[in-house]
Coordinates of C-alpha atoms in Angstrom, one line a residue:
M1 CA -7.1 -9.8 1.2
N2 CA -8.5 -11.8 -1.5
K3 CA -7.9 -16.2 -2.0
K4 CA -5.4 -14.9 -5.2
A5 CA -1.9 -16.9 -5.6
L6 CA 0.9 -15.2 -5.8
V7 CA 4.0 -15.7 -7.8
L8 CA 7.5 -14.7 -7.9
L9 CA 9.0 -11.3 -9.7
G10 CA 12.7 -11.3 -11.1
V11 CA 12.8 -7.5 -11.9
A12 CA 15.6 -6.5 -13.9
F13 CA 16.1 -2.6 -14.3
F14 CA 17.5 -0.3 -17.1
S15 CA 21.0 0.9 -17.4
V16 CA 21.7 4.6 -17.7
A17 CA 24.0 7.1 -19.1
A18 CA 25.4 9.5 -16.2
K19 CA 26.5 12.4 -18.2
K20 CA 29.9 14.2 -16.0
N21 CA 29.3 17.7 -15.3
K22 CA 29.5 19.8 -12.7
D23 CA 27.1 21.5 -13.3
P24 CA 24.6 20.7 -9.6
N25 CA 22.1 20.6 -11.4
A26 CA 22.9 17.8 -13.8
L27 CA 20.9 14.5 -13.8
P28 CA 21.4 11.5 -15.5
A29 CA 20.1 10.9 -19.3
A30 CA 18.1 7.0 -19.3
Q31 CA 19.3 5.0 -22.6
A32 CA 16.3 3.7 -24.8
M33 CA 14.5 0.6 -23.2
T34 CA 15.7 -2.2 -24.8
A35 CA 13.8 -5.6 -26.5
G36 CA 15.1 -6.9 -23.4
D37 CA 13.1 -4.6 -21.1
K38 CA 10.2 -4.8 -22.2
A39 CA 10.1 -8.5 -21.5
T40 CA 11.0 -8.1 -18.5
G41 CA 8.6 -6.3 -17.6
G42 CA 5.7 -7.5 -19.1
K43 CA 7.0 -11.0 -17.8
A44 CA 6.5 -9.1 -13.7
H45 CA 3.4 -6.6 -15.5
P46 CA 0.7 -9.4 -14.5
Q47 CA 2.2 -10.9 -11.1
I48 CA 2.0 -7.3 -9.9
L49 CA -1.2 -7.1 -10.8
A50 CA -2.2 -10.0 -8.6
E51 CA 0.2 -9.0 -5.9
Y52 CA -2.0 -5.5 -6.0
G53 CA -5.3 -5.9 -6.7
G54 CA -5.9 -6.1 -9.7
L55 CA -6.9 -3.4 -12.3
Y56 CA -9.2 -1.3 -11.1
A57 CA -11.7 -0.6 -13.1
G58 CA -13.4 2.8 -13.6
P59 CA -13.3 5.5 -16.2
Q60 CA -9.7 6.9 -14.2
A61 CA -7.8 4.2 -15.4
A62 CA -7.9 5.8 -18.9
Y63 CA -7.4 9.2 -17.3
V64 CA -4.0 8.4 -15.6
T65 CA -2.9 6.4 -18.7
R66 CA -3.2 9.3 -20.6
V67 CA -1.1 11.9 -17.5
G68 CA 1.3 9.1 -17.2
Q69 CA 2.4 8.3 -21.1
K70 CA 2.6 12.5 -21.3
I71 CA 5.1 13.0 -18.1
S72 CA 7.1 8.9 -18.6
V73 CA 7.8 10.3 -22.6
Q74 CA 9.4 13.5 -20.6
S75 CA 12.6 10.9 -19.1
G76 CA 14.0 10.0 -22.4
L77 CA 13.2 5.4 -22.2
S78 CA 11.5 6.3 -25.0
N79 CA 10.0 9.3 -27.6
A80 CA 6.8 7.3 -28.0
Q81 CA 4.1 7.4 -25.6
G82 CA 2.3 4.2 -26.4
D83 CA 5.7 2.1 -25.0
F84 CA 4.5 2.8 -21.1
T85 CA 1.6 1.0 -20.0
V86 CA -0.2 3.0 -16.9
S87 CA -1.6 1.6 -14.2
L88 CA -4.9 2.5 -11.3
L89 CA -4.2 -0.8 -9.2
N90 CA -7.0 -1.5 -7.3
S91 CA -5.3 -1.3 -4.1
P92 CA -6.2 0.5 -0.9
V93 CA -2.6 2.1 0.0
N94 CA -0.4 4.9 -0.7
N95 CA 1.0 4.1 -3.0
A96 CA 3.8 3.8 -6.6
F97 CA 6.6 2.6 -8.3
A98 CA 7.7 1.8 -12.0
I99 CA 9.7 -1.5 -13.8
P100 CA 11.6 -1.7 -16.5
G101 CA 10.0 -1.3 -19.9
G102 CA 8.0 1.7 -19.3
Y103 CA 5.4 0.2 -16.9
I104 CA 4.4 2.4 -14.4
Y105 CA 1.2 1.8 -11.0
V106 CA 0.0 3.8 -9.3
T107 CA -3.2 3.2 -6.5
R108 CA -6.0 5.1 -6.6
E109 CA -5.8 5.6 -2.0
L110 CA -2.7 7.3 -3.5
L111 CA -4.8 8.7 -6.7
A112 CA -7.8 9.7 -4.4
L113 CA -4.9 12.2 -2.5
M114 CA -3.6 14.1 -4.5
N115 CA -5.4 17.5 -5.0
N116 CA -5.2 17.9 -9.7
E117 CA -3.2 16.7 -12.7
A118 CA -0.1 18.3 -11.8
E119 CA 0.2 16.1 -8.7
L120 CA 0.0 12.8 -10.4
A121 CA 1.9 13.8 -12.9
S122 CA 4.7 14.6 -10.2
V123 CA 3.5 11.4 -8.8
L124 CA 4.3 9.3 -11.8
G125 CA 7.4 11.0 -13.1
H126 CA 9.2 10.6 -9.8
E127 CA 8.5 6.6 -9.5
T128 CA 10.2 6.9 -13.9
G129 CA 12.9 9.0 -12.6
H130 CA 14.1 6.0 -10.5
V131 CA 13.8 3.6 -13.3
A132 CA 15.7 5.9 -15.0
A133 CA 18.5 7.2 -12.9
R134 CA 18.7 3.1 -12.0
H135 CA 18.5 3.1 -8.5
A136 CA 17.5 -0.1 -7.7
K137 CA 20.3 -1.7 -9.1
K138 CA 22.5 0.8 -7.1
R139 CA 20.5 -0.1 -4.6
N140 CA 22.6 -3.3 -5.0
D141 CA 19.5 -5.9 -4.9
R142 CA 18.4 -5.4 -1.3
A143 CA 15.9 -7.9 -0.2
T144 CA 14.1 -6.7 2.2
V145 CA 10.8 -8.1 2.2
G146 CA 8.0 -6.3 1.4
G147 CA 4.6 -5.0 1.6
L148 CA 1.6 -7.9 2.3
G149 CA 2.2 -10.8 0.9
T150 CA 0.6 -14.2 1.6
M151 CA 1.4 -16.0 4.6
A152 CA 4.1 -14.3 7.9
A153 CA 6.0 -12.2 5.1
T154 CA 5.8 -9.2 6.7
I155 CA 5.8 -10.5 10.5
L156 CA 8.7 -12.5 10.4
G157 CA 11.1 -10.7 8.2
S158 CA 10.7 -7.7 11.0
V159 CA 9.9 -9.7 14.3
L160 CA 12.5 -12.8 13.9
G161 CA 15.3 -11.0 12.0
G162 CA 18.3 -12.1 11.3
D163 CA 20.0 -15.1 10.3
T164 CA 15.8 -17.0 11.5
G165 CA 14.2 -14.1 10.3
A166 CA 15.3 -13.8 7.2
K167 CA 15.7 -17.1 5.6
L168 CA 12.1 -17.5 7.1
G169 CA 10.6 -14.6 5.1
Q170 CA 12.8 -15.0 2.1
Q171 CA 11.0 -18.3 2.0
I172 CA 7.2 -16.4 2.2
G173 CA 8.5 -13.3 0.9
G174 CA 9.6 -14.5 -2.0
N175 CA 6.7 -15.2 -3.4
I176 CA 5.5 -10.9 -3.4
A177 CA 6.2 -8.4 -6.3
Q178 CA 8.3 -6.9 -3.1
R179 CA 11.5 -6.0 -5.8
A180 CA 9.7 -2.9 -7.6
V181 CA 9.0 -1.4 -3.9
L182 CA 12.5 -1.7 -2.5
G183 CA 13.0 1.5 -0.1
F184 CA 15.3 4.1 -1.4
S185 CA 18.6 5.8 0.1
R186 CA 17.6 9.3 0.8
A187 CA 20.0 10.5 -2.0
Q188 CA 17.9 8.2 -4.4
E189 CA 14.6 9.6 -3.6
Y190 CA 16.7 13.1 -4.0
Q191 CA 17.2 12.3 -8.3
A192 CA 14.1 11.3 -8.5
D193 CA 12.5 13.7 -6.7
D194 CA 14.4 16.2 -9.1
L195 CA 13.2 13.7 -11.8
G196 CA 10.4 14.1 -11.8
V197 CA 10.2 18.0 -11.5
S198 CA 11.7 18.4 -14.4
Y199 CA 9.5 16.5 -15.8
L200 CA 6.8 19.2 -14.9
A201 CA 8.7 21.2 -16.6
K202 CA 8.9 20.0 -19.9
A203 CA 5.6 18.3 -19.6
G204 CA 3.8 22.4 -19.4
Y205 CA 3.0 21.7 -15.3
D206 CA 3.4 23.5 -12.6
T207 CA 6.8 22.5 -10.9
M208 CA 4.9 23.2 -7.1
A209 CA 3.4 20.2 -7.7
S210 CA 5.9 17.9 -6.4
S211 CA 6.9 19.6 -3.3
T212 CA 2.1 19.8 -2.4
M213 CA 2.4 16.5 -3.6
L214 CA 5.0 16.3 -1.4
A215 CA 3.3 18.6 1.6
S216 CA 0.4 16.6 0.7
L217 CA 1.7 13.1 1.7
A218 CA 3.6 14.1 5.7
A219 CA 0.6 15.2 6.6
Q220 CA -1.3 11.8 5.5
T221 CA 1.0 9.5 7.0
E222 CA 1.3 12.3 10.4
L223 CA -2.4 11.1 10.1
D224 CA -2.4 7.2 9.5
A225 CA -0.2 7.4 12.8
R226 CA -2.7 9.3 14.5
I227 CA -5.2 7.6 13.8
Q228 CA -4.1 3.8 14.5
G229 CA -2.7 5.2 17.7
Q230 CA 0.9 4.9 16.9
T231 CA 3.5 7.2 17.0
G232 CA 4.4 6.5 12.9
N233 CA 5.7 3.1 13.6
S234 CA 2.9 2.2 11.0
V235 CA 2.9 3.9 7.4
P236 CA 1.8 3.2 4.4
A237 CA 3.6 1.3 1.5
W238 CA 4.2 4.9 -0.2
A239 CA 5.7 6.7 3.1
S240 CA 7.6 3.2 4.4
T241 CA 9.6 3.0 -0.1
H242 CA 9.7 7.2 0.0
P243 CA 11.5 8.3 3.8
D244 CA 10.6 11.0 5.6
P245 CA 8.3 12.9 2.8
A246 CA 8.4 16.2 4.9
S247 CA 11.9 16.8 5.2
R248 CA 12.1 16.9 1.2
V249 CA 8.9 19.9 0.7
A250 CA 11.0 22.8 0.8
R251 CA 13.6 22.1 -1.4
A252 CA 10.6 20.0 -3.6
A253 CA 9.9 23.4 -3.3
Q254 CA 13.3 25.3 -4.3
K255 CA 13.5 23.5 -7.2
A256 CA 10.8 24.1 -8.9
V257 CA 12.5 28.1 -8.8
A258 CA 15.2 26.3 -10.6
F259 CA 13.8 24.5 -13.3
G260 CA 11.6 27.7 -13.9
G261 CA 8.3 25.8 -14.3
T262 CA 6.5 27.4 -11.1
G263 CA 3.1 28.6 -12.4
K264 CA 2.1 26.3 -15.5
A265 CA -0.8 24.2 -16.2
T266 CA -2.4 22.0 -12.7
N267 CA -5.4 21.1 -14.2
R268 CA -7.1 20.9 -11.7
D269 CA -10.8 21.4 -12.6
A270 CA -10.1 17.9 -14.8
F271 CA -8.2 15.7 -12.4
L272 CA -11.6 16.6 -9.7
T273 CA -14.1 16.3 -12.2
A274 CA -11.7 12.6 -13.4
L275 CA -12.0 11.4 -9.8
E276 CA -15.4 11.5 -9.2
G277 CA -16.6 8.3 -7.6
V278 CA -13.6 6.1 -7.2
M279 CA -13.4 3.2 -4.9
Y280 CA -11.6 4.9 -1.8
D281 CA -9.7 2.6 1.6
D282 CA -10.8 -0.8 1.4
D283 CA -12.8 -2.9 -2.1
P284 CA -15.4 -5.6 0.3
K285 CA -14.1 -7.6 -2.3
Q286 CA -11.2 -7.7 -0.1
G287 CA -12.5 -7.8 3.1
V288 CA -12.8 -4.0 4.9
I289 CA -10.9 -2.8 8.2
D290 CA -13.1 -0.3 10.7
G291 CA -11.4 1.4 13.4
N292 CA -10.4 -2.2 15.3
L293 CA -12.9 -4.2 13.4
F294 CA -12.5 -6.8 10.1
R295 CA -15.0 -8.0 7.6
H296 CA -15.1 -10.0 4.9
P297 CA -18.2 -10.4 3.2
D298 CA -17.5 -12.3 0.7
L299 CA -15.3 -15.0 3.0
K300 CA -18.9 -14.1 5.7
L301 CA -16.6 -13.5 8.5
A302 CA -15.4 -11.1 11.1
F303 CA -12.8 -10.7 13.9
S304 CA -11.3 -7.3 16.3
A305 CA -8.0 -6.7 16.7
P306 CA -6.8 -6.4 20.5
A307 CA -6.4 -3.2 21.9
G308 CA -3.6 -1.3 21.1
F309 CA -3.3 -2.7 17.4
A310 CA -3.0 -1.2 14.1
M311 CA -4.7 -3.7 11.1
S312 CA -3.7 -3.2 7.3
N313 CA -5.8 -4.5 4.3
G314 CA -3.7 -6.0 1.9
T315 CA -4.4 -8.5 -0.7
D316 CA -3.4 -11.7 0.3
A317 CA -3.9 -10.6 3.7
V318 CA -4.2 -8.8 6.7
T319 CA -1.6 -7.8 8.7
I320 CA -1.9 -6.8 12.6
S321 CA 0.4 -4.9 14.3
G322 CA 1.8 -3.9 17.8
S323 CA 4.4 -3.8 20.9
G324 CA 3.4 -6.8 22.4
G325 CA 3.4 -9.1 19.0
Q326 CA 2.3 -8.8 15.5
A327 CA 0.0 -11.2 13.7
Q328 CA -1.3 -12.1 9.8
F329 CA -4.7 -13.4 8.8
G330 CA -4.7 -15.7 5.8
G331 CA -6.4 -18.7 3.6
A332 CA -4.7 -22.0 2.4
A333 CA -6.2 -24.8 0.7
Y334 CA -8.7 -26.8 2.8
N335 CA -9.1 -31.1 2.6
G336 CA -11.0 -30.9 6.2
N337 CA -8.3 -31.7 8.2
L338 CA -7.7 -29.0 10.7
S339 CA -4.6 -31.0 11.8
S340 CA -3.3 -31.1 9.0
Y341 CA -4.0 -27.6 8.4
V342 CA -2.5 -25.8 10.6
A343 CA 0.8 -28.4 9.8
A344 CA 0.8 -26.9 6.0
V345 CA 0.4 -23.4 7.8
F346 CA 3.7 -24.4 9.6
K347 CA 5.4 -25.2 6.4
A348 CA 4.8 -23.0 4.0
V349 CA 6.3 -20.2 6.9
G350 CA 9.5 -22.5 7.2
G351 CA 9.9 -23.8 3.4
Q352 CA 13.3 -26.1 3.7
N353 CA 13.6 -24.7 7.1
S354 CA 11.6 -27.8 9.3
I355 CA 9.5 -25.5 11.9
N356 CA 8.6 -28.2 15.3
F357 CA 5.2 -27.5 16.6
G358 CA 3.9 -29.2 19.7
E359 CA 0.8 -31.8 19.1
V360 CA -2.3 -29.5 17.6
R361 CA -5.3 -29.4 20.0
T362 CA -9.0 -28.1 19.0
T363 CA -11.3 -26.4 20.9
D364 CA -14.5 -23.9 19.8
V365 CA -14.5 -20.8 19.1
N366 CA -18.6 -19.2 18.7
G367 CA -19.2 -22.1 16.5
L368 CA -16.3 -23.2 15.0
K369 CA -14.7 -26.1 14.9
M370 CA -10.8 -24.8 16.2
G371 CA -7.2 -26.4 16.0
Y372 CA -4.2 -24.7 16.6
A373 CA -0.2 -25.3 17.7
S374 CA 3.6 -23.0 18.8
A375 CA 6.4 -24.0 17.8
S376 CA 9.5 -22.3 19.4
A377 CA 12.7 -19.9 17.5
S378 CA 15.4 -18.6 17.6
T379 CA 16.4 -15.1 16.3
Q380 CA 19.6 -12.3 16.7
S381 CA 16.8 -10.8 18.6
G382 CA 16.3 -13.5 20.4
P383 CA 13.6 -16.4 21.1
V384 CA 10.0 -15.8 20.1
V385 CA 6.8 -18.4 19.6
V386 CA 5.0 -19.0 17.2
T387 CA 1.0 -19.7 16.9
V388 CA -1.3 -20.9 14.5
Y389 CA -5.3 -20.6 15.2
A390 CA -6.8 -22.0 12.4
Y391 CA -11.1 -22.1 11.9
E392 CA -13.4 -24.5 10.0
F393 CA -15.7 -22.2 8.3
S394 CA -16.8 -25.4 6.5
P395 CA -16.0 -28.8 4.7
T396 CA -13.7 -26.9 2.1
A397 CA -12.8 -23.8 3.4
A398 CA -11.0 -22.7 6.7
Y399 CA -8.9 -19.9 8.1
H400 CA -6.5 -19.0 10.2
F401 CA -4.3 -16.6 12.2
L402 CA -0.5 -16.7 12.7
T403 CA 0.9 -14.9 15.6
I404 CA 4.7 -14.0 17.1
T405 CA 5.3 -13.3 20.1
P406 CA 9.1 -13.0 22.6
A407 CA 9.1 -16.3 24.4
G408 CA 8.6 -15.5 28.3
A409 CA 6.0 -12.8 27.3
S410 CA 2.1 -13.5 27.7
T411 CA 0.3 -15.1 24.8
D412 CA -2.8 -13.7 26.1
V413 CA -2.3 -10.4 24.0
F414 CA -4.1 -11.7 21.2
A415 CA -6.1 -14.3 23.0
P416 CA -9.1 -11.2 22.5
M417 CA -8.7 -11.2 18.5
I418 CA -8.7 -14.9 18.7
R419 CA -12.0 -15.6 20.5
S420 CA -13.5 -13.0 18.3
M421 CA -13.5 -14.4 14.4
R422 CA -17.3 -15.5 13.6
R423 CA -19.4 -16.7 10.9
L424 CA -20.6 -13.4 9.8
S425 CA -25.1 -12.8 9.7
A426 CA -26.9 -12.0 5.4
D427 CA -27.7 -8.6 7.1
E428 CA -24.0 -7.9 8.6
T429 CA -22.4 -9.4 4.7
A430 CA -25.5 -6.8 3.1
A431 CA -25.0 -3.9 5.2
I432 CA -21.0 -3.6 3.8
K433 CA -20.4 -0.8 1.4
P434 CA -17.1 0.3 -0.7
R435 CA -16.9 4.1 0.2
K436 CA -16.2 6.4 -2.4
I437 CA -14.6 9.8 -3.5
H438 CA -16.9 12.4 -4.0
V439 CA -16.8 15.8 -5.2
V440 CA -18.4 19.1 -4.1
T441 CA -18.2 22.7 -4.5
V442 CA -19.1 24.7 -1.6
K443 CA -22.1 26.8 -0.7
S444 CA -21.7 29.5 1.4
G445 CA -21.8 28.5 4.6
D446 CA -19.8 26.1 4.6
T447 CA -17.3 25.6 6.7
V448 CA -14.5 22.7 6.7
A449 CA -16.0 21.3 10.0
S450 CA -19.7 20.8 8.0
L451 CA -18.2 19.3 5.3
A452 CA -16.0 17.5 7.2
A453 CA -19.3 16.6 9.3
K454 CA -20.1 14.9 6.4
M455 CA -16.4 11.8 5.5
A456 CA -18.2 8.4 6.1
Y457 CA -15.6 7.7 9.4
S458 CA -17.3 7.4 13.6
D459 CA -13.5 9.6 13.3
F460 CA -10.9 11.9 12.8
R461 CA -13.3 13.3 10.6
E462 CA -12.5 16.8 10.1
D463 CA -7.8 15.8 9.8
R464 CA -9.2 13.4 7.4
F465 CA -10.8 16.3 5.3
R466 CA -8.0 18.4 5.9
V467 CA -5.3 15.6 4.8
L468 CA -7.5 14.4 1.3
N469 CA -7.6 18.2 0.4
G470 CA -4.5 19.7 1.4
L471 CA -6.1 22.0 3.8
T472 CA -3.5 23.3 6.5
A473 CA -4.6 23.4 10.4
G474 CA -6.4 26.7 10.0
A475 CA -6.6 26.2 6.4
T476 CA -10.8 27.7 5.8
V477 CA -13.3 26.8 2.9
K478 CA -15.1 29.1 1.2
A479 CA -18.2 29.1 -1.6
G480 CA -16.9 27.9 -5.3
Q481 CA -13.9 25.7 -3.9
K482 CA -14.2 22.4 -5.2
V483 CA -13.8 20.2 -2.3
K484 CA -13.0 15.8 -1.8
L485 CA -15.7 14.1 0.2
V486 CA -15.7 10.4 1.3
I487 CA -18.8 9.2 1.4
Y488 CA -20.5 6.0 1.0

């Protein structure tokens, strides 16, 4: 998370002319983008960059743009590659999406999951397909809060639910670039898969890349759930907006054959060469998560999530979720008065709906002055308790947790986290380093186990190595093969 402010994003979508054709493989033909499309996308573009960590500044950005323009021009939205703005986002979540005007996005985290250029093209082509087929319009502009935004957009939308949750979630989530990444139906996902595969064939890529990419995505989703000690309730953004990737793997493979592009170019070596050195996982400028520990070197603070809870780091907030409740950590303007700060957080949560909270009490936590207050809320799924805990780090800087727990349940579930907030020492701050992708060539005697031991993690090393390199259980490596490692 960082301290960038988010802004309202309104997204309009392309229209397409659907050809009436009884051919089951017939796909909708896109109309050329208009000046209005370009204006809409141009207005939304900087807002999306603000929400997703900005543009990634590494040399990989130009490579992604080149591949994205090559594949997206196959859609028929424009005949000029230069009409497509393809952006590599500095985000640690697996995600990709597209908006009107030829704006296409992929995160560096998802880029690192890929194993060749054709897989990159398959992802960008899939997202372009959603726009070309006007899927966002057909889903009736559903207003589900998505992603990790400021304050409590995610936790209020999902935990409070009902009318209250919807209103509060909308109040806070309205400033998130959410409409670009809302979930699609299974039929829409299938059609975008088909369009993406057809684009691969036209561009001369191996159409099987869509299936192998989906397989890696399914494996990553399953691994993320295991790492977080869950059964799939907390998954990457890509997985949440592109449901059930495992069920699409076989279908994508069948379509690859149908479109006749199997065995064509994958450009694996060129891709791995370009990928070398890309940042992986959290950017220290946004804070880093290691197990249940969150540390932010710029803000010079640290805290630990409760046992059994999962953390997700967003551009402007950290979400903490578990069966006993949910919380979000963030910051806001501070004038030196903790009571006013707590009141401002409740006001931001409620928007036009005033939230009546009790007296703001103060205490000391690890040398930090803390102010806190609670409020009750009635929701469709039952009553809940909303609590704000604010910490003063300086006369001009404060940060807070906003927690939500079921009414009547023990609020002690977050007590260890609340008490864990502390300042980072200079040595601790200096020790925080980014992870990055390093491509190596397998040597004689190397094994999956020996290579995985070099991964910059203390847990799930072999599982992470296999998923990162598209290796199924039991698969081995051979001398001369190039593989990816995550190192400091």
